[in-house]
Amino acid sequence: MRRSILSSLRAHLGRLIAACLAIVLGVGFGTLAMTAHASASNGIDETIGAKYRGVDTVVSPENASITATDVAKLKKLPQADSVVTLTTAYLTAAFPGLVRPAGLGVDALYDTTRIAGPGTSSGRLPTATNEIALPAKLAAKYKVAIGQTLRLNSYDGKSWNVTIVGLLDDSKSVGSSSAVATPAAVKRFEPDAFISAVGIAAKPGVDQQTLASAVQGALSGDLKVYTGEEWIQHEVESYTHGIDVLGGVFGMFAVIALFVACLVIGNTFTIVIAQRTREMALLRCVGASRRQVFSSVLAEASVVGVIASTIGVVFGIALSALGLALSREFDWGIPPVPLHLDLWSVFLPLLLGTFATIAAAVVPARRATKVAPLAALRPEAAPAAASKAGVLRLIVGFLLLTSGGSLLAGGARGHQVLIGVAGGVVSFLGVLAIGSLLVPALIRLLGALPARTGGVPSRIAVANAVRNPKRTAATTSALLIGVTLISLTCVGIASVRKTFDVSMDGQYPVDIMVAAYNEKMPAGAEQQLRDIKGVTQVVPVSRVDVKTGGQELPVTGIDQSSAGSVIHNPELVAQLKPGTALLDHSTMHMLGVEDGGKLTVVSGARKLTLTAQGATGLDAITITAADLHRLAPGTAVSGFWLASDPKADGAEVIDAVQQSIPTVKELSVEGGLAERSSYTKIFDVLLIVGIGLLGVSVLIALVGVGNTLSLSVLERTRENALLRAMGLTRRQLRGMLAVESLLMALVAAGLGIALGLIYGWTGTSALMAGQTSDGGVEYAVPLGLLATIAAVAAIAGLLASVLPARRAAKVSPAGALANE
């Protein structure tokens, strides 16, 4: 049988290429996900470990502040060899070219004989109170170099000139880094500087747990004590939580890709076995037992699985190395991470790919054992179409669909994500179970138009597409999974983003609020703001201090006609009218005013009575500019409200606004743009990653479509030859196969998009309804993305038919009819 297996592999190698490609993609994607996750986690481990090298115990102020008395107690412990305080002063630095100082944290240097400390990439560490070392990335950002003088300012109005003597090596740092100065300098900058932690090195012979116990006994119970290993693990987990979540998402998509590959493999082996009916029968005639035939098919699958999985592992590792190299080449905001391989990331995808291939071949192998020896003596006939789905399978499918739909609805109503996910999985399994009934029906419905208008080739294409319901359902199922998941991702992210935008409009209705206190805005301030890239609207506002309810509060006035261009909440815009005052809820609570109540404000000799309405995200009291003019005529412009382009980089827009209007000494910049922009970036990244990852499963599915058509061409060789002999041209034959492939792709795309809408909306309801203030959820239909998905599926379906159609068109009608 060994020779027979090798001979069979050589003879049918071309037919197994598609199955190999599906496994290569599935395993390669899984290897990529696991290798990237392992590399990121290992890089974080090494970075944090190097930062805290030599630390045996750490005291963290999680529930109380660390005082000088606590530090003194620690230094007296007989188990402690070195005690260092991690102290930070928070200042502002007047970097060259900036209109206003930027925030800067300054850490105090400490004894590094036992515990690792900061190192420099150039220059040296400070030794005097008028010296400082800056992080290299920060120095590059603000274009400062060693030897330059920098002016530091404290928040209580003090200033110092310091000289930059070194640049800190922050090439492998995680997050932002602080500058460093001598302990005396930090004490001068901020006498009560915040102690973020105390690191302690043990004396020789004292283990970490013994030292930690001694430290805990010397301090109050409000301070948290970690061993060195526990602290490193604590810091690693704070950074890798997102990596672990992302790794889980990658792993989920990898499993999906492998599952889709299994469908393609199973379908491939099913058709290959059907093509080899006479070969299997001949083996039985010469003495091969059922067990030997079964084993030979599984052996072929094992060889295919091992080879394809090995190629997939190499492919995945190569992609991981390429991605990590690109992350080092381009500034993606993450520290450089070297490629790290472990046993799990290499052997697990290899084993899963091999096992998945063997498992997918079990059913075709069992079918091969049922071939009777006499089949070799009969004339070879075209394989019969599979029977329709059994009644039992349909009943189970409808039960799964019903129960899954109930769970899905229950999860959406009860805001239970896990119940919703379970309902989605169960209902989708129900769809797959009834696929042999549902997919042919949809193909007949969709194919009605081309069957009427496309002539005989189109009618034959529709008939061919539904002649084997189980195979057609299996072929479209692979593509259906990918399209459903992509549609679900697009619809879900679009709905979450819309829900988030509406929620943000309620909490932060204005993107940016610019205000100057105790000084007037210059005449050209509005134009300066308009010239900033990313700013789309600028509306001036005025402010005056008034007396009301025994309190002195600021009142902001804005022009009613232009307020809607910068206030994103339509309800607030509608409420802002003459005679109405919009109060934030804290102000309403302080003044004891309710919605619809009367509010009297006094400015000098003028008094104005307004109707109070609750508002969130605006100033303490907001009224129309006309009411403000009645209350305080001639009030100058004191600020501006800005709207920004949703596609603009929010951080860059805010930086530009903060550095605008140089004649104003103190410029206040507030609003929801920073938070809105950060979440928008997250949504964009999730959408790109989701579509990219799920695209792999679609690619595998399209390989399956092409494979099915190729093998169907082999099945229908004599049939196609007869059609050619009856007058069907090569072009019509290619068109017939293209229509068949297009119908399967469009049915999978249409059904997948419909399911994606349902799952995306119910998933959004389960996830977001409990997260918004009013429990409301906004549902979105990303028509552009969904149309693109359908178009790509259609084009890909047509492309999948090109090679099979060319192969079919090359067959000579006379030769094929003469072939037994």
mmCIF file of C-alpha atoms in Angstrom, residues 311-556:
data_model
loop_
_atom_site.group_PDB
_atom_site.id
_atom_site.type_symbol
_atom_site.label_atom_id
_atom_site.label_comp_id
_atom_site.label_asym_id
_atom_site.label_seq_id
_atom_site.Cartn_x
_atom_site.Cartn_y
_atom_site.Cartn_z
ATOM 1 C CA ILE A 311 5.150 25.330 4.572
ATOM 2 C CA GLY A 312 2.459 27.302 6.438
ATOM 3 C CA VAL A 313 4.604 27.550 9.590
ATOM 4 C CA VAL A 314 7.574 28.835 7.568
ATOM 5 C CA PHE A 315 5.271 31.251 5.745
ATOM 6 C CA GLY A 316 3.804 32.555 9.024
ATOM 7 C CA ILE A 317 7.224 33.031 10.626
ATOM 8 C CA ALA A 318 8.431 34.899 7.541
ATOM 9 C CA LEU A 319 5.397 37.216 7.687
ATOM 10 C CA SER A 320 5.988 37.808 11.414
ATOM 11 C CA ALA A 321 9.621 38.705 10.796
ATOM 12 C CA LEU A 322 8.585 41.058 7.995
ATOM 13 C CA GLY A 323 5.961 42.767 10.169
ATOM 14 C CA LEU A 324 8.352 43.233 13.085
ATOM 15 C CA ALA A 325 11.009 44.583 10.722
ATOM 16 C CA LEU A 326 8.521 47.116 9.348
ATOM 17 C CA SER A 327 7.573 48.146 12.897
ATOM 18 C CA ARG A 328 11.252 48.902 13.542
ATOM 19 C CA GLU A 329 11.635 50.728 10.245
ATOM 20 C CA PHE A 330 8.584 52.945 10.640
ATOM 21 C CA ASP A 331 7.455 54.785 13.748
ATOM 22 C CA TRP A 332 4.318 52.904 14.761
ATOM 23 C CA GLY A 333 4.444 54.148 18.353
ATOM 24 C CA ILE A 334 5.626 50.811 19.795
ATOM 25 C CA PRO A 335 9.088 49.800 21.027
ATOM 26 C CA PRO A 336 11.151 47.620 18.693
ATOM 27 C CA VAL A 337 10.368 43.960 19.275
ATOM 28 C CA PRO A 338 12.713 41.163 18.109
ATOM 29 C CA LEU A 339 11.355 37.974 16.597
ATOM 30 C CA HIS A 340 10.814 35.377 19.309
ATOM 31 C CA LEU A 341 9.895 31.770 18.580
ATOM 32 C CA ASP A 342 8.711 29.299 21.187
ATOM 33 C CA LEU A 343 7.549 25.708 20.948
ATOM 34 C CA TRP A 344 3.862 26.622 21.075
ATOM 35 C CA SER A 345 4.016 29.144 18.227
ATOM 36 C CA VAL A 346 5.804 26.634 15.950
ATOM 37 C CA PHE A 347 4.537 23.165 16.800
ATOM 38 C CA LEU A 348 0.944 23.954 17.759
ATOM 39 C CA PRO A 349 -0.010 25.342 14.285
ATOM 40 C CA LEU A 350 1.901 22.428 12.714
ATOM 41 C CA LEU A 351 -0.020 19.861 14.753
ATOM 42 C CA LEU A 352 -3.360 21.626 14.304
ATOM 43 C CA GLY A 353 -2.888 21.872 10.540
ATOM 44 C CA THR A 354 -1.970 18.212 10.241
ATOM 45 C CA PHE A 355 -4.778 17.078 12.530
ATOM 46 C CA ALA A 356 -7.308 19.310 10.723
ATOM 47 C CA THR A 357 -6.309 17.793 7.368
ATOM 48 C CA ILE A 358 -6.654 14.236 8.668
ATOM 49 C CA ALA A 359 -9.978 15.015 10.380
ATOM 50 C CA ALA A 360 -11.339 16.604 7.205
ATOM 51 C CA ALA A 361 -10.440 13.460 5.240
ATOM 52 C CA VAL A 362 -12.125 10.979 7.595
ATOM 53 C CA VAL A 363 -15.595 11.202 6.031
ATOM 54 C CA PRO A 364 -14.287 10.895 2.434
ATOM 55 C CA ALA A 365 -12.075 7.995 3.579
ATOM 56 C CA ARG A 366 -15.083 6.168 5.026
ATOM 57 C CA ARG A 367 -16.933 6.796 1.787
ATOM 58 C CA ALA A 368 -14.015 5.251 -0.107
ATOM 59 C CA THR A 369 -14.377 1.996 1.846
ATOM 60 C CA LYS A 370 -17.898 1.593 0.539
ATOM 61 C CA VAL A 371 -16.743 1.264 -3.076
ATOM 62 C CA ALA A 372 -17.585 -2.241 -4.292
ATOM 63 C CA PRO A 373 -14.860 -4.250 -6.158
ATOM 64 C CA LEU A 374 -17.274 -4.824 -9.047
ATOM 65 C CA ALA A 375 -17.297 -1.080 -9.688
ATOM 66 C CA ALA A 376 -13.967 -1.550 -11.480
ATOM 67 C CA LEU A 377 -15.590 -3.885 -13.985
ATOM 68 C CA ARG A 378 -18.449 -1.516 -14.884
ATOM 69 C CA PRO A 379 -18.131 1.261 -17.449
ATOM 70 C CA GLU A 380 -17.039 4.478 -15.763
ATOM 71 C CA ALA A 381 -19.938 6.819 -15.285
ATOM 72 C CA ALA A 382 -20.041 10.344 -14.164
ATOM 73 C CA PRO A 383 -20.406 10.596 -10.407
ATOM 74 C CA ALA A 384 -23.986 10.838 -9.367
ATOM 75 C CA ALA A 385 -25.157 13.941 -7.679
ATOM 76 C CA ALA A 386 -25.414 13.710 -3.941
ATOM 77 C CA SER A 387 -28.846 13.269 -2.480
ATOM 78 C CA LYS A 388 -30.666 16.080 -0.814
ATOM 79 C CA ALA A 389 -30.196 16.740 2.873
ATOM 80 C CA GLY A 390 -31.854 14.188 5.082
ATOM 81 C CA VAL A 391 -34.920 15.038 7.067
ATOM 82 C CA LEU A 392 -33.041 14.561 10.340
ATOM 83 C CA ARG A 393 -30.337 17.048 9.372
ATOM 84 C CA LEU A 394 -32.923 19.611 8.376
ATOM 85 C CA ILE A 395 -34.817 19.155 11.641
ATOM 86 C CA VAL A 396 -31.612 19.574 13.643
ATOM 87 C CA GLY A 397 -30.693 22.615 11.561
ATOM 88 C CA PHE A 398 -34.023 24.338 12.139
ATOM 89 C CA LEU A 399 -33.846 23.533 15.874
ATOM 90 C CA LEU A 400 -30.366 25.057 16.050
ATOM 91 C CA LEU A 401 -31.529 28.082 14.099
ATOM 92 C CA THR A 402 -34.536 28.622 16.376
ATOM 93 C CA SER A 403 -32.702 28.095 19.657
ATOM 94 C CA GLY A 404 -29.738 30.164 18.510
ATOM 95 C CA GLY A 405 -32.026 32.982 17.432
ATOM 96 C CA SER A 406 -33.699 32.935 20.851
ATOM 97 C CA LEU A 407 -30.326 33.113 22.610
ATOM 98 C CA LEU A 408 -29.253 35.897 20.279
ATOM 99 C CA ALA A 409 -32.361 37.948 21.027
ATOM 100 C CA GLY A 410 -32.028 37.242 24.759
ATOM 101 C CA GLY A 411 -28.414 38.379 24.775
ATOM 102 C CA ALA A 412 -29.326 41.595 22.977
ATOM 103 C CA ARG A 413 -32.230 42.362 25.349
ATOM 104 C CA GLY A 414 -30.340 41.410 28.507
ATOM 105 C CA HIS A 415 -27.022 42.980 27.422
ATOM 106 C CA GLN A 416 -25.289 39.613 27.922
ATOM 107 C CA VAL A 417 -22.405 39.341 25.466
ATOM 108 C CA LEU A 418 -21.577 35.685 26.167
ATOM 109 C CA ILE A 419 -25.203 34.621 25.676
ATOM 110 C CA GLY A 420 -25.298 36.622 22.445
ATOM 111 C CA VAL A 421 -22.085 34.985 21.181
ATOM 112 C CA ALA A 422 -23.451 31.544 22.030
ATOM 113 C CA GLY A 423 -26.660 32.363 20.189
ATOM 114 C CA GLY A 424 -24.719 33.559 17.166
ATOM 115 C CA VAL A 425 -22.625 30.381 17.015
ATOM 116 C CA VAL A 426 -25.610 28.069 17.481
ATOM 117 C CA SER A 427 -27.768 29.876 14.932
ATOM 118 C CA PHE A 428 -24.936 29.946 12.401
ATOM 119 C CA LEU A 429 -24.452 26.196 12.814
ATOM 120 C CA GLY A 430 -28.154 25.904 12.076
ATOM 121 C CA VAL A 431 -27.678 27.894 8.861
ATOM 122 C CA LEU A 432 -24.821 25.590 7.836
ATOM 123 C CA ALA A 433 -26.940 22.513 8.661
ATOM 124 C CA ILE A 434 -29.789 23.583 6.391
ATOM 125 C CA GLY A 435 -27.383 24.866 3.754
ATOM 126 C CA SER A 436 -28.093 21.988 1.387
ATOM 127 C CA LEU A 437 -31.711 23.161 1.298
ATOM 128 C CA LEU A 438 -31.207 26.908 1.621
ATOM 129 C CA VAL A 439 -28.304 27.512 -0.779
ATOM 130 C CA PRO A 440 -29.763 25.713 -3.842
ATOM 131 C CA ALA A 441 -33.073 27.512 -3.295
ATOM 132 C CA LEU A 442 -31.301 30.867 -3.239
ATOM 133 C CA ILE A 443 -29.254 29.942 -6.312
ATOM 134 C CA ARG A 444 -32.438 29.048 -8.207
ATOM 135 C CA LEU A 445 -34.000 32.345 -7.109
ATOM 136 C CA LEU A 446 -30.947 34.399 -8.032
ATOM 137 C CA GLY A 447 -30.378 32.432 -11.226
ATOM 138 C CA ALA A 448 -33.896 32.997 -12.523
ATOM 139 C CA LEU A 449 -32.893 36.210 -14.318
ATOM 140 C CA PRO A 450 -29.756 34.928 -16.105
ATOM 141 C CA ALA A 451 -31.596 31.678 -16.932
ATOM 142 C CA ARG A 452 -34.230 33.687 -18.795
ATOM 143 C CA THR A 453 -31.938 36.227 -20.439
ATOM 144 C CA GLY A 454 -28.649 34.352 -20.821
ATOM 145 C CA GLY A 455 -29.782 31.539 -23.046
ATOM 146 C CA VAL A 456 -28.966 27.840 -22.815
ATOM 147 C CA PRO A 457 -25.488 28.227 -21.213
ATOM 148 C CA SER A 458 -26.953 30.199 -18.296
ATOM 149 C CA ARG A 459 -29.768 27.680 -17.783
ATOM 150 C CA ILE A 460 -27.217 24.852 -17.741
ATOM 151 C CA ALA A 461 -25.057 26.840 -15.285
ATOM 152 C CA VAL A 462 -27.972 27.225 -12.872
ATOM 153 C CA ALA A 463 -28.785 23.511 -13.165
ATOM 154 C CA ASN A 464 -25.136 22.546 -12.583
ATOM 155 C CA ALA A 465 -24.917 24.790 -9.533
ATOM 156 C CA VAL A 466 -27.786 22.983 -7.809
ATOM 157 C CA ARG A 467 -27.338 19.432 -9.106
ATOM 158 C CA ASN A 468 -25.280 18.470 -6.022
ATOM 159 C CA PRO A 469 -26.826 20.369 -3.095
ATOM 160 C CA LYS A 470 -24.427 19.059 -0.432
ATOM 161 C CA ARG A 471 -21.325 19.957 -2.429
ATOM 162 C CA THR A 472 -22.685 23.358 -3.373
ATOM 163 C CA ALA A 473 -23.593 24.047 0.263
ATOM 164 C CA ALA A 474 -20.133 22.950 1.422
ATOM 165 C CA THR A 475 -18.449 25.146 -1.193
ATOM 166 C CA THR A 476 -20.485 28.235 -0.365
ATOM 167 C CA SER A 477 -20.235 27.594 3.395
ATOM 168 C CA ALA A 478 -16.536 28.397 3.383
ATOM 169 C CA LEU A 479 -17.143 31.721 1.638
ATOM 170 C CA LEU A 480 -20.269 32.320 3.728
ATOM 171 C CA ILE A 481 -18.260 32.158 6.958
ATOM 172 C CA GLY A 482 -15.748 34.732 5.759
ATOM 173 C CA VAL A 483 -18.343 37.150 4.361
ATOM 174 C CA THR A 484 -20.511 36.835 7.487
ATOM 175 C CA LEU A 485 -17.610 37.630 9.775
ATOM 176 C CA ILE A 486 -16.391 40.542 7.671
ATOM 177 C CA SER A 487 -19.913 41.961 7.449
ATOM 178 C CA LEU A 488 -20.417 41.405 11.171
ATOM 179 C CA THR A 489 -17.166 43.253 11.877
ATOM 180 C CA CYS A 490 -18.013 46.175 9.603
ATOM 181 C CA VAL A 491 -21.595 46.499 10.842
ATOM 182 C CA GLY A 492 -20.588 46.036 14.483
ATOM 183 C CA ILE A 493 -17.775 48.591 14.375
ATOM 184 C CA ALA A 494 -19.931 51.066 12.432
ATOM 185 C CA SER A 495 -22.776 50.669 14.945
ATOM 186 C CA VAL A 496 -20.455 50.921 17.962
ATOM 187 C CA ARG A 497 -18.805 53.983 16.444
ATOM 188 C CA LYS A 498 -22.174 55.619 15.767
ATOM 189 C CA THR A 499 -23.332 54.793 19.302
ATOM 190 C CA PHE A 500 -20.078 56.158 20.665
ATOM 191 C CA ASP A 501 -20.369 59.329 18.552
ATOM 192 C CA VAL A 502 -23.883 59.974 19.810
ATOM 193 C CA SER A 503 -22.737 59.344 23.387
ATOM 194 C CA MET A 504 -19.724 61.626 22.878
ATOM 195 C CA ASP A 505 -21.986 64.298 21.408
ATOM 196 C CA GLY A 506 -23.943 64.148 24.656
ATOM 197 C CA GLN A 507 -20.923 64.247 26.959
ATOM 198 C CA TYR A 508 -18.615 66.447 24.857
ATOM 199 C CA PRO A 509 -20.817 68.353 22.404
ATOM 200 C CA VAL A 510 -17.977 70.710 21.421
ATOM 201 C CA ASP A 511 -14.694 69.437 19.971
ATOM 202 C CA ILE A 512 -12.461 72.209 21.326
ATOM 203 C CA MET A 513 -13.176 75.135 23.659
ATOM 204 C CA VAL A 514 -10.507 77.820 23.626
ATOM 205 C CA ALA A 515 -10.614 80.474 26.349
ATOM 206 C CA ALA A 516 -8.409 83.277 27.651
ATOM 207 C CA TYR A 517 -8.789 84.283 31.292
ATOM 208 C CA ASN A 518 -8.296 87.858 32.536
ATOM 209 C CA GLU A 519 -7.311 89.088 29.079
ATOM 210 C CA LYS A 520 -8.917 89.801 25.725
ATOM 211 C CA MET A 521 -8.522 87.802 22.573
ATOM 212 C CA PRO A 522 -6.498 89.647 19.902
ATOM 213 C CA ALA A 523 -8.172 90.760 16.692
ATOM 214 C CA GLY A 524 -6.528 88.091 14.529
ATOM 215 C CA ALA A 525 -7.164 85.168 16.880
ATOM 216 C CA GLU A 526 -10.151 83.799 14.965
ATOM 217 C CA GLN A 527 -8.258 83.726 11.670
ATOM 218 C CA GLN A 528 -5.265 82.047 13.340
ATOM 219 C CA LEU A 529 -7.528 79.249 14.531
ATOM 220 C CA ARG A 530 -9.212 78.931 11.138
ATOM 221 C CA ASP A 531 -5.803 78.483 9.507
ATOM 222 C CA ILE A 532 -5.028 75.405 11.606
ATOM 223 C CA LYS A 533 -5.189 72.226 9.539
ATOM 224 C CA GLY A 534 -8.105 70.081 10.689
ATOM 225 C CA VAL A 535 -10.215 72.931 12.109
ATOM 226 C CA THR A 536 -13.431 73.314 10.113
ATOM 227 C CA GLN A 537 -15.481 75.832 12.132
ATOM 228 C CA VAL A 538 -14.610 78.624 14.571
ATOM 229 C CA VAL A 539 -17.331 80.455 16.503
ATOM 230 C CA PRO A 540 -16.428 83.294 18.917
ATOM 231 C CA VAL A 541 -17.890 83.288 22.425
ATOM 232 C CA SER A 542 -17.981 85.919 25.144
ATOM 233 C CA ARG A 543 -17.903 85.473 28.895
ATOM 234 C CA VAL A 544 -18.971 87.586 31.822
ATOM 235 C CA ASP A 545 -19.083 86.888 35.550
ATOM 236 C CA VAL A 546 -22.544 87.177 37.123
ATOM 237 C CA LYS A 547 -24.147 86.748 40.506
ATOM 238 C CA THR A 548 -26.924 84.218 40.974
ATOM 239 C CA GLY A 549 -28.218 82.263 43.945
ATOM 240 C CA GLY A 550 -25.559 83.733 46.189
ATOM 241 C CA GLN A 551 -22.772 82.470 43.869
ATOM 242 C CA GLU A 552 -20.523 84.212 41.380
ATOM 243 C CA LEU A 553 -20.368 82.203 38.167
ATOM 244 C CA PRO A 554 -19.232 82.761 34.582
ATOM 245 C CA VAL A 555 -21.859 82.973 31.830
ATOM 246 C CA THR A 556 -20.890 82.188 28.239
#
